[in-house]
Coordinates of C-alpha atoms in Angstrom, one line a residue:
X1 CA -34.5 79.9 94.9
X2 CA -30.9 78.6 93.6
X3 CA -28.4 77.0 95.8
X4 CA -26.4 73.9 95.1
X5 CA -27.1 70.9 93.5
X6 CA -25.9 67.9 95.8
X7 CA -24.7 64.5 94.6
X8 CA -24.3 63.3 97.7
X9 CA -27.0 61.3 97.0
X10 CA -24.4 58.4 95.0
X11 CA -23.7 56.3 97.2
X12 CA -21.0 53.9 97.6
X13 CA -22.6 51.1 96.2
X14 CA -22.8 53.1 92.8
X15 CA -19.4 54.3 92.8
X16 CA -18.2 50.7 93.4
X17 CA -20.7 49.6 90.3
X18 CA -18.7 52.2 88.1
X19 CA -15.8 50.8 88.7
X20 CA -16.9 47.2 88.3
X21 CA -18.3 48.1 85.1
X22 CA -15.0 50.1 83.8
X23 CA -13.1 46.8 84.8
X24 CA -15.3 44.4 83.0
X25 CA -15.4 46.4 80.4
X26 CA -11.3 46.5 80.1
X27 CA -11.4 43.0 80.7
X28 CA -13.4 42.0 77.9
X29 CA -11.5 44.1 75.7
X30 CA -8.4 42.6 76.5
X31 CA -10.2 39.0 75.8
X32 CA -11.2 40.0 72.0
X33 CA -8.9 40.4 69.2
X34 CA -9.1 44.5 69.2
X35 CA -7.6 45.2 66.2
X36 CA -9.9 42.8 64.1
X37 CA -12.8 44.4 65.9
X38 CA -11.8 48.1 65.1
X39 CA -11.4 47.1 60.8
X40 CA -14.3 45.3 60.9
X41 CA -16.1 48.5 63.0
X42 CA -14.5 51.2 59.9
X43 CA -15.3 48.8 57.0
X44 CA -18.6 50.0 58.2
X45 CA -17.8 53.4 56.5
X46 CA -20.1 56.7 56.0
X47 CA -23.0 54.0 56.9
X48 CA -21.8 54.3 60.5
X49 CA -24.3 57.5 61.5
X50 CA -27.4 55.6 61.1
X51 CA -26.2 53.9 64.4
X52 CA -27.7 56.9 65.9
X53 CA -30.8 57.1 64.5
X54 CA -32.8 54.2 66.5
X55 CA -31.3 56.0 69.8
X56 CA -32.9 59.3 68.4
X57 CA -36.1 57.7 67.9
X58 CA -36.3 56.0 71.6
X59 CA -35.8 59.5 72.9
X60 CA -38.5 61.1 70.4
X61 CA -40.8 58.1 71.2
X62 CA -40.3 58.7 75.3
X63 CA -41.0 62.6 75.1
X64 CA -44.0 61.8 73.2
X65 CA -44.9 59.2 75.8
X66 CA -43.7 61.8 78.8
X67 CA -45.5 64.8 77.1
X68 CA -49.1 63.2 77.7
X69 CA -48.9 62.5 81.6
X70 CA -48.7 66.1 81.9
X71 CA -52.4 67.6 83.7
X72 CA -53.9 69.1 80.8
X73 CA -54.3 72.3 83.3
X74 CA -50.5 72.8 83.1
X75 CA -51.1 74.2 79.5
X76 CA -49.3 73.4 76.2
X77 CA -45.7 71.8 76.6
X78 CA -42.9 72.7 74.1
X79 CA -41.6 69.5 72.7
X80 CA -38.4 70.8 72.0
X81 CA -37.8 71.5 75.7
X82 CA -39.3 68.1 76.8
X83 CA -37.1 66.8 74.5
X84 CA -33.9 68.6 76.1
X85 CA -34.9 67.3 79.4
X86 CA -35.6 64.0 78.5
X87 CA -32.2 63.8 77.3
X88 CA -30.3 65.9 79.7
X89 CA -32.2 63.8 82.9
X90 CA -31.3 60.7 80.6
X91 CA -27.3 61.1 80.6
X92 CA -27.2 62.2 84.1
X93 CA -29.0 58.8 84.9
X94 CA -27.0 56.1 82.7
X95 CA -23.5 58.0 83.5
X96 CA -23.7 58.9 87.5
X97 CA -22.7 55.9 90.1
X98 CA -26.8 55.9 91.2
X99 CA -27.5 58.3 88.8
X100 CA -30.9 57.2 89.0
X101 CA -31.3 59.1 92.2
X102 CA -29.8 62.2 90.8
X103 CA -31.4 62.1 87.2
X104 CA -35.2 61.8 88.1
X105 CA -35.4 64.4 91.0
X106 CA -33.8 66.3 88.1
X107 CA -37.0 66.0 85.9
X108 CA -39.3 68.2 87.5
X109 CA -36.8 70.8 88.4
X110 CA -36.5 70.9 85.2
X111 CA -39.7 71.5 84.3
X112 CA -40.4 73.9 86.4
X113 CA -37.6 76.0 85.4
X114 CA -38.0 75.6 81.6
X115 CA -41.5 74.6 80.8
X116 CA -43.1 76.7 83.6
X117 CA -45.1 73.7 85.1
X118 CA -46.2 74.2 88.6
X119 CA -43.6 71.6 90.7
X120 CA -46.2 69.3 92.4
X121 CA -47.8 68.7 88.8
X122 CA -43.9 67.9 87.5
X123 CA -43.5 65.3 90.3
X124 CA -46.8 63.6 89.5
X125 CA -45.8 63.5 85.4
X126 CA -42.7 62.5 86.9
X127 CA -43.5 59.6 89.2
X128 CA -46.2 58.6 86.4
X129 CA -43.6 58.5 84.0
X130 CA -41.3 56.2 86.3
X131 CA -44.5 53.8 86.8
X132 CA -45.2 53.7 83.1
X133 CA -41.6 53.0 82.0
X134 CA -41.4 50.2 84.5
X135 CA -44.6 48.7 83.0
X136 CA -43.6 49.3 79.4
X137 CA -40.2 47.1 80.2
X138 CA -42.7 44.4 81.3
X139 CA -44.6 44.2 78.0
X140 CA -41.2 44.4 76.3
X141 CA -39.5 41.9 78.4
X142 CA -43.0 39.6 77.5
X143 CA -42.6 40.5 74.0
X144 CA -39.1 39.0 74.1
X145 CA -39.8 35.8 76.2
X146 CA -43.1 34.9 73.9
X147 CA -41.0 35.5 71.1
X148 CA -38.1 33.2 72.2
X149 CA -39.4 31.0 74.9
X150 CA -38.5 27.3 73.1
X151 CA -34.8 28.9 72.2
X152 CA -34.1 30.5 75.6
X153 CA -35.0 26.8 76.7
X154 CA -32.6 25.3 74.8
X155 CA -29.7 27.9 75.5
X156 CA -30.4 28.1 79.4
X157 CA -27.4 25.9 80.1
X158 CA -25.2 27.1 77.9
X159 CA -25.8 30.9 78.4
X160 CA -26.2 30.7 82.7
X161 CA -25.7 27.2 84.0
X162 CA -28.9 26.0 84.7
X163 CA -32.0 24.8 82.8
X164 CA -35.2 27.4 82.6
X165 CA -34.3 30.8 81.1
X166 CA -36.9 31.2 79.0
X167 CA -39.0 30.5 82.4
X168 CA -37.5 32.7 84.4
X169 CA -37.8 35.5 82.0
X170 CA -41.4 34.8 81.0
X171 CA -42.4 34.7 85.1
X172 CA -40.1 38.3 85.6
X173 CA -41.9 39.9 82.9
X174 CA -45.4 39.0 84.3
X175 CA -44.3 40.1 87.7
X176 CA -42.8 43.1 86.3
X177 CA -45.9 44.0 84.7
X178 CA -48.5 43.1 87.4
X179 CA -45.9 45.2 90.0
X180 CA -46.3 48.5 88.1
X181 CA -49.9 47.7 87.5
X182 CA -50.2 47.9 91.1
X183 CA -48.3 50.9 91.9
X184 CA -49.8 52.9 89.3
X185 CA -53.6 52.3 91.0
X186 CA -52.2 52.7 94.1
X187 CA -50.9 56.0 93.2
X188 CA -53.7 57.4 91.3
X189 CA -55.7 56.4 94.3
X190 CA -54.3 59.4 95.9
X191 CA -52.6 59.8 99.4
X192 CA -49.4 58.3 98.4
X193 CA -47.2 60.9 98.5
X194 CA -48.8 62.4 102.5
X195 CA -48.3 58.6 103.3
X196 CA -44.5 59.0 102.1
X197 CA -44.4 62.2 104.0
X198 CA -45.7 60.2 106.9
X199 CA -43.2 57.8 106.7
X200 CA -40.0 60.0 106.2
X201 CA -41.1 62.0 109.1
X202 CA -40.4 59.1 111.3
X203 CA -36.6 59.3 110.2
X204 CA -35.2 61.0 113.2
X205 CA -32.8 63.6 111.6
X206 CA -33.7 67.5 112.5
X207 CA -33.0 68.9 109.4
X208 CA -34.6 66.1 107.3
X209 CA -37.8 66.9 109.3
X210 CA -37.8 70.8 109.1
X211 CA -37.6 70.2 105.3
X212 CA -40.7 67.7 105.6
X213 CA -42.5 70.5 107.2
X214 CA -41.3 73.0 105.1
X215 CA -42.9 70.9 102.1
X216 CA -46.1 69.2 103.7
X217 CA -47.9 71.4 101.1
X218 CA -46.3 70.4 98.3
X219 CA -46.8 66.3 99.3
X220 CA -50.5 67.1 99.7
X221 CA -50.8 69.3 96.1
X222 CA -48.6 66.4 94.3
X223 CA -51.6 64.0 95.9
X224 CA -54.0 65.6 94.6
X225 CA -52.7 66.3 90.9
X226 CA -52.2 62.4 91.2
X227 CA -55.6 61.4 91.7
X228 CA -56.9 64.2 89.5
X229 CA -54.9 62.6 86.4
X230 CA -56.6 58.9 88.0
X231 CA -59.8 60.3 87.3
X232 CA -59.5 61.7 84.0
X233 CA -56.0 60.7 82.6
X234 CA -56.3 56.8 81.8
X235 CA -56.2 56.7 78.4
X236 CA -53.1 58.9 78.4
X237 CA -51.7 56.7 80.7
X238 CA -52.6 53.5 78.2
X239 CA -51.2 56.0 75.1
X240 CA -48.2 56.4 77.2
X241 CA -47.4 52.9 77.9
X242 CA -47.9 52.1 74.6
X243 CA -45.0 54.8 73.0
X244 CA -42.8 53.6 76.0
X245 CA -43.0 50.1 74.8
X246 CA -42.3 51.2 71.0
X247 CA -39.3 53.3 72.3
X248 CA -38.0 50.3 74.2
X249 CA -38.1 48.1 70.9
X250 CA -36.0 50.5 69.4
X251 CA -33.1 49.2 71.4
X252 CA -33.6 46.2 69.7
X253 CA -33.7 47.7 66.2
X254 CA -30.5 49.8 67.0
X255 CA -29.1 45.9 67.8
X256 CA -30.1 44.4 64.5
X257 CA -28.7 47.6 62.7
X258 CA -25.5 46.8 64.0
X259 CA -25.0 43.3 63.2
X260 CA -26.5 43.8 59.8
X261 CA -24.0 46.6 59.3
X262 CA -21.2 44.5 60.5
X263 CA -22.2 41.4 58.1
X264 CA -23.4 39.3 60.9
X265 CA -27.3 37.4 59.9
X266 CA -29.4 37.3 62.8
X267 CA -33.2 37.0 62.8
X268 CA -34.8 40.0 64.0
X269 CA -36.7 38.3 66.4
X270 CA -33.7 36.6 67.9
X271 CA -32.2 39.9 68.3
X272 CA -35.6 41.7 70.1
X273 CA -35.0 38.3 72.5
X274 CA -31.7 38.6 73.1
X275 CA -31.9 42.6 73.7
X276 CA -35.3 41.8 76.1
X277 CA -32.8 39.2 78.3
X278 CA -29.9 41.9 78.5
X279 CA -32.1 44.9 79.4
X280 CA -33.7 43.0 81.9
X281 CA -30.3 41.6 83.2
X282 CA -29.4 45.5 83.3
X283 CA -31.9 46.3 85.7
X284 CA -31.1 43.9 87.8
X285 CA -27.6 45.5 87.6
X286 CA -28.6 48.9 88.2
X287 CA -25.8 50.3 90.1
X288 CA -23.6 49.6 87.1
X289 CA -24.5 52.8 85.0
X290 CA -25.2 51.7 81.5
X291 CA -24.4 47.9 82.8
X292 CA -20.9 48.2 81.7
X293 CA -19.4 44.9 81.1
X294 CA -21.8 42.7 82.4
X295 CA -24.4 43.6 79.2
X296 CA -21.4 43.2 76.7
X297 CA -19.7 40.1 78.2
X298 CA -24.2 39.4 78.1
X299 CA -23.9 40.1 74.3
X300 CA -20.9 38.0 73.5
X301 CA -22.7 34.7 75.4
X302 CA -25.4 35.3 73.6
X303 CA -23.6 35.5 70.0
X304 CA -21.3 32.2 71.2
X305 CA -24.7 30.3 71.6
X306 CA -25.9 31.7 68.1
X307 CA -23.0 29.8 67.1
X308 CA -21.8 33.2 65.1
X309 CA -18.8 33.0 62.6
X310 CA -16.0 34.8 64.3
X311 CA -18.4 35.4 67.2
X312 CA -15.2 37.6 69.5
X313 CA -14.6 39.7 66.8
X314 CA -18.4 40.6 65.5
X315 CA -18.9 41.0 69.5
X316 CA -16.0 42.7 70.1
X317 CA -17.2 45.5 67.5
X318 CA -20.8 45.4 68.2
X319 CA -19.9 46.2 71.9
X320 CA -17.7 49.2 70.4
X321 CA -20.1 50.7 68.0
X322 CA -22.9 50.4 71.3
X323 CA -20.7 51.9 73.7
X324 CA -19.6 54.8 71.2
X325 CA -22.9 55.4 70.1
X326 CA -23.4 55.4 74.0
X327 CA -20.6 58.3 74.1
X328 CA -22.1 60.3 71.4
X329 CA -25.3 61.2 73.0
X330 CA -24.3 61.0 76.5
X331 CA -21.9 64.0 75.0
X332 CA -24.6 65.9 74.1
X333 CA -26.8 65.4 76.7
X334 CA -23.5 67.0 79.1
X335 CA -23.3 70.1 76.2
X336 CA -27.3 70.7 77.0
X337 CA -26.3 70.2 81.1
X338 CA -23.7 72.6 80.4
X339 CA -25.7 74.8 78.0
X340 CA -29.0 75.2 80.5
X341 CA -26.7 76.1 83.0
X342 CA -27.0 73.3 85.4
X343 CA -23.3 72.7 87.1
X344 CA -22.8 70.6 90.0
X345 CA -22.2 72.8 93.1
X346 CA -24.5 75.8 91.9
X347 CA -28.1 74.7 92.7
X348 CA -30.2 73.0 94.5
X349 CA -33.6 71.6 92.7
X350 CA -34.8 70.3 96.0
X351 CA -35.1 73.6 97.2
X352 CA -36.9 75.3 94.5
X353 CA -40.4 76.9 94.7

């Protein structure tokens, strides 16, 4: 069943985020010699397209991860099509004000429609997936601050103020971890999803409630492919977590691509550091899509402290090349919205069956 697809969902909060972002973003640009930034961005030359391929891998690397918290009962799944919805469900979630709440309910409607997997055993590969990604950012982030823990130290005033950085992102990648550690037993434990049911029912709209009803089934049959995959699906859960983490580090190999493209010599593990800080600063920032402006104005503190020759301009185009890359693929992850046939205001993937 095929009705509209409602984005009513983004809230204010996410609309006034996108518009934060846009104006940091406009801001810094007007703070950076532009013009040095854009010839030091085409002296790059036909080496520019490799830029992509670090992106391509974190999306290759996070299907593969995806693919495996699938019930084995659901048969085969075409990694093509995972691939395509990985991406698609990707866009919609870094470019939407909250797109977060409109990209992940996208996932298993997705899969239903394209893979054929029943829907209650797409929301539990789904909310897996969620779990697993949150972990994976924990082992990153813990990477990063074990990695860089004396220099954070030593930056902490400079880069926010106050002494402690490489404390305070050493304790939020332990809490980070032992959070989604957590929620990941307590949802293989089963009942999660009835006790979610439980709770929404309380909410005293009519139509909310009719839906509830409508779909008590479906909480219960999601419960139990949950703690179906608990019992048998741990080690594709550990597999999992371990190709999230790899596709995470790939942001920080797309970083060190691009200063070493634009001349700038940074130690690799300063970079995975520097990109474990930022993407952890972005999730606090969530209702910035993409953490427009506050990531790149992130970068450019970061380069100052490095004490990097022409730091502005070197930021300045490293922000550009990020942000274009950015462009490129959210590009075609619309043409693959566009090509599956999913338009705002034509359906309605909480109603399917």
């Amino acid at each position: 069943m095929q009705k509209k697809i409602s984005f009513s969902g983004t809230t204010l909060a996410g609309y006034a985020g996108l518009l934060t972002g846009i104006l940091l973003l406009v801001w810094l640009f007007l703070q950076i010699d532009l013009r040095a930034s854009l010839d030091l961005v085409i002296d790059i030359g036909w080496l520019a397209p490799l830029l992509l391929l670090p992106y391509a891998a974190l999306h290759i690397l996070e299907t593969i991860g995806w693919k495996k918290l699938f019930p084995v009962a659901t048969g085969p799944i075409a990694f093509r099509r995972l691939f395509n919805i990985q991406l698609v469900s990707e866009t919609v979630s870094m470019t939407v004000p909250a797109g977060v709440a409109v990209g992940e309910p996208l996932r298993p409607y997705l899969c239903k429609r394209f893979l054929g997997v029943p829907l209650p055993a797409a929301v539990a590969a789904v909310v897996i997936r969620k779990l697993v990604l949150g972990l994976s950012q924990g082992i990153y982030t813990l990477v990063g601050a074990l990695l860089g823990f004396f220099w954070l130290q030593e930056l902490s005033v400079q880069l926010i103020g106050i002494p402690g950085l490489g404390w305070i992102v050493l304790v939020s990648a332990l809490l980070i971890i032992a959070v989604f550690v957590v929620l990941l037993l307590m949802l293989l434990d089963g009942g999660m999803a009835c006790r979610l049911h439980g709770l929404l029912m309380a909410i005293p709209f009519t139509r909310l409630r009719r839906w509830l009803l409508r779909k008590e089934n479906s909480f219960h049959e999601t419960d139990s492919e949950l703690k179906r995959f608990g019992q048998t699906g741990v080690k594709m859960i550990v597999l999992s977590t371990i190709y999230y983490t790899f596709a995470w580090m790939m942001l920080g190999v797309e970083s060190y691509l691009i200063l070493y493209l634009l001349g700038a010599e940074v130690a690799f593990d300063k970079v995975v550091v520097l990109d474990t800080s930022l993407t952890l600063l972005r999730s606090v920032v969530f209702v910035i899509p993409s953490g427009l402006g506050i990531q790149d104005f992130g970068f450019l503190a970061f380069f100052k402290a490095l004490a990097m020759q022409d730091y502005v301009v070197v930021g300045g185009a490293f922000v550009l090349l990020r942000r274009l890359k950015e462009l490129l693929w959210y590009a075609a992850g619309y043409a693959l919205f566009l090509y599956y046939g999913i338009r705002p205001g034509t359906q309605d993937y909480t109603n399917i069956r």
